[in-house]
Amino acid sequence: MKDITKKIVTRITAFKQDAYVEPDAGSNSPSIEEFALLLSGISSCRKTPGIDIHMGYEHLYLCNEEKAGIVREHLYKIYNITDRDSLIDVCNQLYSTDHDLSDFRSFWNNNPAFDISELNEEARAFFESCMEYSKNFNNLTGEGGFYAWDCNEIIGLLRVGYAAKLITKDEFWSIVLPMAKNAAHLYKSWKDYATGCLCGCAYFMFREQGANEEIMRFF
């Protein structure tokens, strides 16, 4: 493990041990819909052209037609998203870190999900590099794995898609509510969820930068 990765693991470990979490609010707990929107807390803080204010966590944000056009242009430029189907495809293909971790764990448990010999030399080297890197965070994430990062990013991107009128409210909730229920099952606290987000983000950046560990210095 390189020094930069050691520092990342050390700081996330310290966060998990020391981060303060507000006590349970009891009767003031959010509805399942509000909880689902809160799961996109990190991604919802990013600025998106056409969305002039923070979208909040109490309801879905919807742009007027002029602003929606700006958002759609941004989604096409960054993700090549043009409609409902391409939006969902990007969510599933790009934010798949927990699926990766599930594959890695199958190898660590001597029950591989696929035959690694079927990969060509380049693909196998990349897979093994990603698997080795993700091992640094395996004990930190626990049962929840990297699902928190995928959840945060997918819900956030779908919120932007809804704001741009690429999906309907019913389509949004049909995808997001099952994710929220799964997150509630996997994570015992917001601290655990945040830890999963941090670990998943670190792995995601490593993977998306071609398994280049030096790029992680910014993290």
CSV table of C-alpha atoms in Angstrom, one decimal:
chain,number,residue,atom,x,y,z
A,1,MET,CA,0.0,0.0,0.0
A,2,LYS,CA,1.4,3.4,-1.0
A,3,ASP,CA,1.7,6.2,1.5
A,4,ILE,CA,-1.2,8.1,0.0
A,5,THR,CA,-3.5,5.2,0.3
A,6,LYS,CA,-2.4,4.6,3.9
A,7,LYS,CA,-3.2,8.2,4.7
A,8,ILE,CA,-6.7,7.9,3.1
A,9,VAL,CA,-7.4,4.7,5.1
A,10,THR,CA,-6.1,6.2,8.3
A,11,ARG,CA,-8.3,9.4,7.9
A,12,ILE,CA,-11.4,7.4,7.0
A,13,THR,CA,-10.8,5.1,10.0
A,14,ALA,CA,-10.5,8.2,12.3
A,15,PHE,CA,-13.7,9.6,10.9
A,16,LYS,CA,-15.5,6.4,11.5
A,17,GLN,CA,-14.3,6.3,15.1
A,18,ASP,CA,-14.8,9.9,16.0
A,19,ALA,CA,-17.5,11.5,13.8
A,20,TYR,CA,-20.4,12.9,15.8
A,21,VAL,CA,-23.8,11.8,14.9
A,22,GLU,CA,-27.0,13.5,16.2
A,23,PRO,CA,-29.1,11.3,18.4
A,24,ASP,CA,-32.2,9.7,16.9
A,25,ALA,CA,-34.9,12.3,16.5
A,26,GLY,CA,-37.7,9.8,17.3
A,27,SER,CA,-41.0,11.2,16.1
A,28,ASN,CA,-39.1,13.8,14.0
A,29,SER,CA,-37.5,11.1,11.8
A,30,PRO,CA,-37.9,11.8,8.1
A,31,SER,CA,-40.4,10.1,5.9
A,32,ILE,CA,-39.1,7.4,3.5
A,33,GLU,CA,-39.1,9.9,0.7
A,34,GLU,CA,-37.2,12.5,2.7
A,35,PHE,CA,-34.8,9.8,3.8
A,36,ALA,CA,-34.2,8.8,0.2
A,37,LEU,CA,-33.4,12.4,-0.7
A,38,LEU,CA,-31.0,12.7,2.2
A,39,LEU,CA,-29.1,9.7,0.9
A,40,SER,CA,-28.0,11.9,-2.0
A,41,GLY,CA,-26.6,14.4,0.4
A,42,ILE,CA,-23.1,14.7,-1.1
A,43,SER,CA,-24.1,14.7,-4.8
A,44,SER,CA,-26.9,17.1,-4.2
A,45,CYS,CA,-24.4,19.7,-3.0
A,46,ARG,CA,-22.7,19.9,-6.4
A,47,LYS,CA,-23.6,22.8,-8.6
A,48,THR,CA,-25.4,21.9,-11.8
A,49,PRO,CA,-25.9,24.4,-14.7
A,50,GLY,CA,-29.6,25.3,-14.9
A,51,ILE,CA,-30.2,24.5,-11.2
A,52,ASP,CA,-29.7,27.8,-9.4
A,53,ILE,CA,-30.4,26.8,-5.8
A,54,HIS,CA,-29.7,23.8,-3.6
A,55,MET,CA,-32.5,21.3,-4.4
A,56,GLY,CA,-33.1,20.6,-0.7
A,57,TYR,CA,-34.1,17.3,0.9
A,58,GLU,CA,-37.8,17.7,1.6
A,59,HIS,CA,-39.2,17.4,-2.0
A,60,LEU,CA,-38.1,16.9,-5.6
A,61,TYR,CA,-36.9,20.0,-7.5
A,62,LEU,CA,-38.3,20.7,-10.9
A,63,CYS,CA,-36.9,23.3,-13.4
A,64,ASN,CA,-38.9,25.5,-15.7
A,65,GLU,CA,-38.5,24.7,-19.3
A,66,GLU,CA,-35.8,27.2,-20.0
A,67,LYS,CA,-33.6,26.0,-17.1
A,68,ALA,CA,-34.5,22.3,-17.9
A,69,GLY,CA,-32.9,22.8,-21.3
A,70,ILE,CA,-29.7,24.0,-19.7
A,71,VAL,CA,-29.6,21.0,-17.4
A,72,ARG,CA,-30.3,18.6,-20.3
A,73,GLU,CA,-27.4,20.2,-22.3
A,74,HIS,CA,-25.1,19.7,-19.3
A,75,LEU,CA,-26.2,16.0,-18.9
A,76,TYR,CA,-25.5,15.4,-22.6
A,77,LYS,CA,-22.1,17.1,-22.4
A,78,ILE,CA,-20.9,15.3,-19.3
A,79,TYR,CA,-22.6,11.9,-19.6
A,80,ASN,CA,-24.0,11.7,-23.1
A,81,ILE,CA,-27.5,11.5,-21.5
A,82,THR,CA,-30.3,12.3,-23.8
A,83,ASP,CA,-33.4,10.6,-22.4
A,84,ARG,CA,-34.8,8.4,-19.7
A,85,ASP,CA,-33.2,5.2,-20.9
A,86,SER,CA,-29.7,6.7,-21.3
A,87,LEU,CA,-30.0,8.3,-17.8
A,88,ILE,CA,-30.8,5.0,-16.2
A,89,ASP,CA,-28.0,3.3,-18.2
A,90,VAL,CA,-25.4,5.8,-17.0
A,91,CYS,CA,-26.6,5.3,-13.4
A,92,ASN,CA,-26.3,1.5,-13.6
A,93,GLN,CA,-23.0,1.4,-15.6
A,94,LEU,CA,-21.0,4.2,-14.0
A,95,TYR,CA,-22.0,3.8,-10.4
A,96,SER,CA,-21.4,0.1,-10.0
A,97,THR,CA,-18.7,0.1,-7.3
A,98,ASP,CA,-20.6,-2.2,-5.0
A,99,HIS,CA,-21.1,-4.7,-7.8
A,100,ASP,CA,-17.3,-4.6,-8.3
A,101,LEU,CA,-16.8,-5.2,-4.5
A,102,SER,CA,-19.2,-8.1,-4.6
A,103,ASP,CA,-17.1,-9.7,-7.4
A,104,PHE,CA,-13.9,-9.1,-5.4
A,105,ARG,CA,-15.3,-10.6,-2.3
A,106,SER,CA,-16.3,-13.7,-4.2
A,107,PHE,CA,-12.6,-14.2,-5.1
A,108,TRP,CA,-11.4,-13.5,-1.5
A,109,ASN,CA,-13.9,-16.1,-0.3
A,110,ASN,CA,-12.7,-18.7,-2.8
A,111,ASN,CA,-16.0,-18.7,-4.6
A,112,PRO,CA,-15.3,-16.6,-7.7
A,113,ALA,CA,-18.2,-15.0,-9.5
A,114,PHE,CA,-16.6,-15.7,-12.9
A,115,ASP,CA,-13.6,-17.4,-14.5
A,116,ILE,CA,-10.8,-14.8,-14.4
A,117,SER,CA,-8.9,-16.7,-17.1
A,118,GLU,CA,-11.5,-15.7,-19.6
A,119,LEU,CA,-10.3,-12.1,-19.4
A,120,ASN,CA,-7.6,-10.9,-21.7
A,121,GLU,CA,-4.2,-9.8,-20.3
A,122,GLU,CA,-5.0,-6.1,-20.0
A,123,ALA,CA,-8.5,-6.6,-18.6
A,124,ARG,CA,-7.2,-9.1,-16.0
A,125,ALA,CA,-4.4,-6.8,-14.9
A,126,PHE,CA,-6.9,-3.9,-14.4
A,127,PHE,CA,-9.3,-6.2,-12.5
A,128,GLU,CA,-6.6,-7.4,-10.2
A,129,SER,CA,-5.3,-3.9,-9.6
A,130,CYS,CA,-8.8,-2.7,-8.7
A,131,MET,CA,-9.4,-5.8,-6.5
A,132,GLU,CA,-6.1,-5.2,-4.6
A,133,TYR,CA,-6.9,-1.5,-4.1
A,134,SER,CA,-10.5,-2.1,-2.8
A,135,LYS,CA,-9.1,-4.5,-0.2
A,136,ASN,CA,-7.8,-1.5,1.6
A,137,PHE,CA,-11.3,-0.5,2.4
A,138,ASN,CA,-13.0,-3.8,2.9
A,139,ASN,CA,-12.9,-4.0,6.6
A,140,LEU,CA,-14.0,-0.3,6.9
A,141,THR,CA,-17.2,-0.8,4.9
A,142,GLY,CA,-18.6,-4.0,6.4
A,143,GLU,CA,-21.8,-5.5,5.1
A,144,GLY,CA,-22.8,-2.2,3.4
A,145,GLY,CA,-19.7,-2.3,1.1
A,146,PHE,CA,-19.6,0.6,-1.4
A,147,TYR,CA,-23.4,0.7,-1.8
A,148,ALA,CA,-23.6,4.1,-0.1
A,149,TRP,CA,-21.5,5.7,-2.8
A,150,ASP,CA,-23.6,4.2,-5.6
A,151,CYS,CA,-26.7,5.2,-3.8
A,152,ASN,CA,-25.6,8.8,-3.2
A,153,GLU,CA,-24.6,9.2,-6.9
A,154,ILE,CA,-27.5,7.5,-8.5
A,155,ILE,CA,-30.1,9.2,-6.5
A,156,GLY,CA,-28.4,12.6,-7.0
A,157,LEU,CA,-28.2,12.0,-10.8
A,158,LEU,CA,-31.8,10.9,-11.0
A,159,ARG,CA,-32.8,14.0,-9.1
A,160,VAL,CA,-31.0,16.1,-11.7
A,161,GLY,CA,-32.7,14.1,-14.4
A,162,TYR,CA,-36.1,14.7,-12.9
A,163,ALA,CA,-35.4,18.4,-12.6
A,164,ALA,CA,-34.6,18.4,-16.3
A,165,LYS,CA,-37.9,16.5,-17.0
A,166,LEU,CA,-36.1,13.4,-18.4
A,167,ILE,CA,-38.1,11.1,-16.0
A,168,THR,CA,-41.4,11.4,-14.3
A,169,LYS,CA,-41.9,11.5,-10.5
A,170,ASP,CA,-43.4,8.0,-10.5
A,171,GLU,CA,-40.3,6.7,-12.4
A,172,PHE,CA,-38.0,8.4,-10.0
A,173,TRP,CA,-39.6,7.0,-6.9
A,174,SER,CA,-39.9,3.5,-8.4
A,175,ILE,CA,-36.1,3.3,-8.6
A,176,VAL,CA,-35.2,5.3,-5.5
A,177,LEU,CA,-37.5,4.0,-2.8
A,178,PRO,CA,-36.2,0.4,-3.1
A,179,MET,CA,-32.6,1.8,-2.9
A,180,ALA,CA,-33.5,3.7,0.3
A,181,LYS,CA,-35.0,0.7,1.9
A,182,ASN,CA,-31.9,-1.3,1.0
A,183,ALA,CA,-29.6,1.4,2.5
A,184,ALA,CA,-31.7,1.4,5.7
A,185,HIS,CA,-31.1,-2.3,6.0
A,186,LEU,CA,-27.4,-2.2,5.2
A,187,TYR,CA,-26.3,0.8,7.4
A,188,LYS,CA,-27.0,1.2,11.1
A,189,SER,CA,-26.2,4.9,11.2
A,190,TRP,CA,-25.4,7.9,9.1
A,191,LYS,CA,-21.8,7.5,10.2
A,192,ASP,CA,-21.7,4.1,8.6
A,193,TYR,CA,-23.3,5.4,5.5
A,194,ALA,CA,-20.8,8.3,5.3
A,195,THR,CA,-18.0,5.8,5.7
A,196,GLY,CA,-19.3,3.7,2.9
A,197,CYS,CA,-19.5,6.9,0.7
A,198,LEU,CA,-15.9,7.8,1.4
A,199,CYS,CA,-14.6,4.3,0.8
A,200,GLY,CA,-16.7,3.9,-2.4
A,201,CYS,CA,-15.6,7.3,-3.7
A,202,ALA,CA,-11.9,6.5,-3.2
A,203,TYR,CA,-12.3,3.2,-5.1
A,204,PHE,CA,-14.4,4.9,-7.8
A,205,MET,CA,-11.8,7.5,-8.4
A,206,PHE,CA,-9.0,4.9,-8.5
A,207,ARG,CA,-11.0,2.8,-11.0
A,208,GLU,CA,-12.1,5.7,-13.2
A,209,GLN,CA,-8.5,7.0,-13.4
A,210,GLY,CA,-7.3,3.7,-14.9
A,211,ALA,CA,-6.0,2.3,-11.6
A,212,ASN,CA,-3.6,5.1,-11.1
A,213,GLU,CA,-2.9,5.4,-7.4
A,214,GLU,CA,-1.0,8.6,-7.7
A,215,ILE,CA,-4.1,10.5,-8.8
A,216,MET,CA,-5.5,9.8,-5.3
A,217,ARG,CA,-3.3,12.5,-3.7
A,218,PHE,CA,-6.1,15.0,-4.0
A,219,PHE,CA,-8.4,12.8,-1.9
